[in-house]
mmCIF file of C-alpha atoms in Angstrom:
data_model
loop_
_atom_site.group_PDB
_atom_site.id
_atom_site.type_symbol
_atom_site.label_atom_id
_atom_site.label_comp_id
_atom_site.label_asym_id
_atom_site.label_seq_id
_atom_site.Cartn_x
_atom_site.Cartn_y
_atom_site.Cartn_z
ATOM 1 C CA MET O 362 -10.631 -9.274 66.685
ATOM 2 C CA PHE O 363 -8.191 -6.866 65.068
ATOM 3 C CA ARG O 364 -6.948 -9.563 62.724
ATOM 4 C CA ARG O 365 -10.440 -10.203 61.424
ATOM 5 C CA THR O 366 -11.046 -6.491 60.944
ATOM 6 C CA PHE O 367 -7.691 -6.127 59.159
ATOM 7 C CA TRP O 368 -8.365 -9.000 56.768
ATOM 8 C CA PHE O 369 -11.926 -7.858 56.142
ATOM 9 C CA THR O 370 -10.676 -4.356 55.288
ATOM 10 C CA ALA O 371 -7.860 -5.736 53.114
ATOM 11 C CA GLY O 372 -10.333 -7.960 51.232
ATOM 12 C CA ALA O 373 -12.785 -5.110 50.726
ATOM 13 C CA ALA O 374 -9.992 -2.826 49.447
ATOM 14 C CA ALA O 375 -8.754 -5.534 47.073
ATOM 15 C CA GLY O 376 -12.303 -6.041 45.804
ATOM 16 C CA VAL O 377 -12.813 -2.325 45.183
ATOM 17 C CA TRP O 378 -9.431 -2.048 43.437
ATOM 18 C CA ALA O 379 -10.121 -5.093 41.226
ATOM 19 C CA THR O 380 -13.624 -3.856 40.339
ATOM 20 C CA ALA O 381 -12.304 -0.422 39.393
ATOM 21 C CA LYS O 382 -9.545 -1.981 37.269
ATOM 22 C CA VAL O 383 -11.984 -4.302 35.456
ATOM 23 C CA ASN O 384 -14.427 -1.446 34.802
ATOM 24 C CA ARG O 385 -11.621 0.720 33.387
ATOM 25 C CA LYS O 386 -10.532 -2.098 31.071
ATOM 26 C CA LEU O 387 -14.121 -2.710 29.950
ATOM 27 C CA LYS O 388 -14.483 0.971 29.037
ATOM 28 C CA GLN O 389 -11.296 0.715 26.958
ATOM 29 C CA LEU O 390 -12.743 -2.247 25.051
ATOM 30 C CA THR O 391 -16.031 -0.653 23.994
ATOM 31 C CA PRO O 392 -16.459 -0.215 20.225
ATOM 32 C CA GLU O 393 -16.422 3.582 20.523
ATOM 33 C CA SER O 394 -13.206 3.554 22.512
ATOM 34 C CA LEU O 395 -11.540 1.090 20.140
ATOM 35 C CA ALA O 396 -12.587 3.225 17.148
ATOM 36 C CA ALA O 397 -11.179 6.355 18.793
ATOM 37 C CA GLN O 398 -7.898 4.572 19.575
ATOM 38 C CA ALA O 399 -7.628 3.291 15.995
ATOM 39 C CA ALA O 400 -8.343 6.760 14.609
ATOM 40 C CA ASN O 401 -5.691 8.323 16.838
ATOM 41 C CA LYS O 402 -3.116 5.734 15.768
ATOM 42 C CA ALA O 403 -4.013 6.247 12.103
ATOM 43 C CA ILE O 404 -3.595 10.011 12.463
ATOM 44 C CA ASP O 405 -0.236 9.537 14.187
ATOM 45 C CA ALA O 406 0.909 7.148 11.451
ATOM 46 C CA GLY O 407 -0.191 9.641 8.800
ATOM 47 C CA HIS O 408 1.837 12.395 10.448
ATOM 48 C CA LYS O 409 4.899 10.152 10.610
ATOM 49 C CA VAL O 410 4.544 9.166 6.940
ATOM 50 C CA ARG O 411 4.185 12.821 5.956
ATOM 51 C CA GLU O 412 7.282 13.794 7.955
ATOM 52 C CA PHE O 413 9.201 10.965 6.313
ATOM 53 C CA ALA O 414 8.055 12.052 2.849
ATOM 54 C CA VAL O 415 9.123 15.639 3.541
ATOM 55 C CA ASP O 416 12.521 14.444 4.754
ATOM 56 C CA VAL O 417 12.977 12.251 1.683
ATOM 57 C CA ARG O 418 11.926 15.076 -0.632
ATOM 58 C CA SER O 419 14.322 17.577 0.956
ATOM 59 C CA GLY O 420 17.161 15.042 0.819
ATOM 60 C CA MET O 421 16.370 14.324 -2.819
ATOM 61 C CA VAL O 422 16.430 18.025 -3.727
ATOM 62 C CA ARG O 423 19.694 18.505 -1.828
ATOM 63 C CA ARG O 424 21.287 15.500 -3.540
ATOM 64 C CA GLU O 425 20.092 16.659 -6.983
ATOM 65 C CA ALA O 426 21.698 20.040 -6.304
ATOM 66 C CA GLU O 427 24.956 18.360 -5.287
ATOM 67 C CA LEU O 428 24.936 16.212 -8.422
ATOM 68 C CA GLY O 429 24.088 19.236 -10.570
ATOM 69 C CA GLU O 430 27.055 21.138 -9.150
ATOM 70 C CA ALA O 431 29.337 18.142 -9.609
ATOM 71 C CA LEU O 432 28.257 17.701 -13.230
ATOM 72 C CA GLY O 433 28.215 21.409 -14.014
ATOM 73 C CA LEU O 434 24.485 21.582 -14.652
ATOM 74 C CA ASP O 435 22.892 24.902 -13.805
ATOM 75 C CA ALA O 436 19.333 24.243 -14.994
ATOM 76 C CA PRO O 437 16.899 23.149 -12.279
ATOM 77 C CA ALA O 438 15.468 19.703 -12.731
ATOM 78 C CA ASP O 439 11.841 19.476 -13.847
ATOM 79 C CA HIS O 440 9.916 17.630 -11.143
ATOM 80 C CA ALA O 441 6.778 17.043 -13.216
ATOM 81 C CA LEU O 442 5.485 13.523 -13.582
ATOM 82 C CA PRO O 443 5.875 11.839 -16.966
ATOM 83 C CA ALA O 444 2.830 11.537 -19.188
ATOM 84 C CA PRO O 445 0.806 8.364 -18.638
ATOM 85 C CA ARG O 446 1.582 5.577 -21.069
ATOM 86 C CA ARG O 447 -1.089 3.863 -23.077
ATOM 87 C CA LEU O 448 -1.320 0.110 -23.255
ATOM 88 C CA ALA O 449 -0.368 -1.547 -26.523
ATOM 89 C CA ALA O 450 -3.775 -3.233 -26.716
ATOM 90 C CA ILE O 451 -5.456 0.160 -26.790
ATOM 91 C CA ASP O 452 -3.119 1.447 -29.523
ATOM 92 C CA ARG O 453 -4.094 -1.362 -31.889
ATOM 93 C CA PRO O 454 -5.248 -0.058 -35.307
ATOM 94 C CA LEU O 455 -8.992 -0.013 -35.801
ATOM 95 C CA GLY O 456 -10.448 -2.904 -37.736
ATOM 96 C CA THR O 457 -7.927 -5.454 -36.462
ATOM 97 C CA THR O 458 -9.297 -8.079 -34.162
ATOM 98 C CA THR O 459 -7.748 -11.009 -32.461
ATOM 99 C CA THR O 460 -9.443 -14.347 -32.271
ATOM 100 C CA HIS O 461 -8.703 -16.847 -29.584
ATOM 101 C CA SER O 462 -9.691 -20.471 -29.759
ATOM 102 C CA TYR O 463 -9.992 -20.652 -25.978
ATOM 103 C CA ASN O 464 -11.222 -17.946 -23.666
ATOM 104 C CA PRO O 465 -10.448 -18.805 -20.028
ATOM 105 C CA HIS O 466 -12.581 -15.892 -18.813
ATOM 106 C CA ASN O 467 -15.819 -16.982 -20.489
ATOM 107 C CA ARG O 468 -18.249 -17.419 -17.626
ATOM 108 C CA ASN O 469 -21.075 -18.679 -19.834
ATOM 109 C CA GLU O 470 -19.611 -22.141 -20.199
ATOM 110 C CA ASP O 471 -20.917 -25.018 -18.147
ATOM 111 C CA HIS O 472 -18.246 -26.447 -15.915
#
């Protein structure tokens, strides 16, 4: 009699435990939960990238200072970005045109 009661109780406990575990996993796999997890991971990755960029920038400034001292340069380096370059095709003089016998990007041709 006690054996049957023991095994019945053990089976019921295992069933409750398994049901609770499955329900917890199902809640983790809902679209809202997956979106929240992805957002949290993206935020964490962004923080790590920012920390890395700050570390690289500080190391770059420190190394530039070391090189400046070694070379005897006292002027601080200008950290501005260079001006954007224009493409040669845009700088072509007005009135000059190019003619091509074959245009591979012509979508009006029948294929």
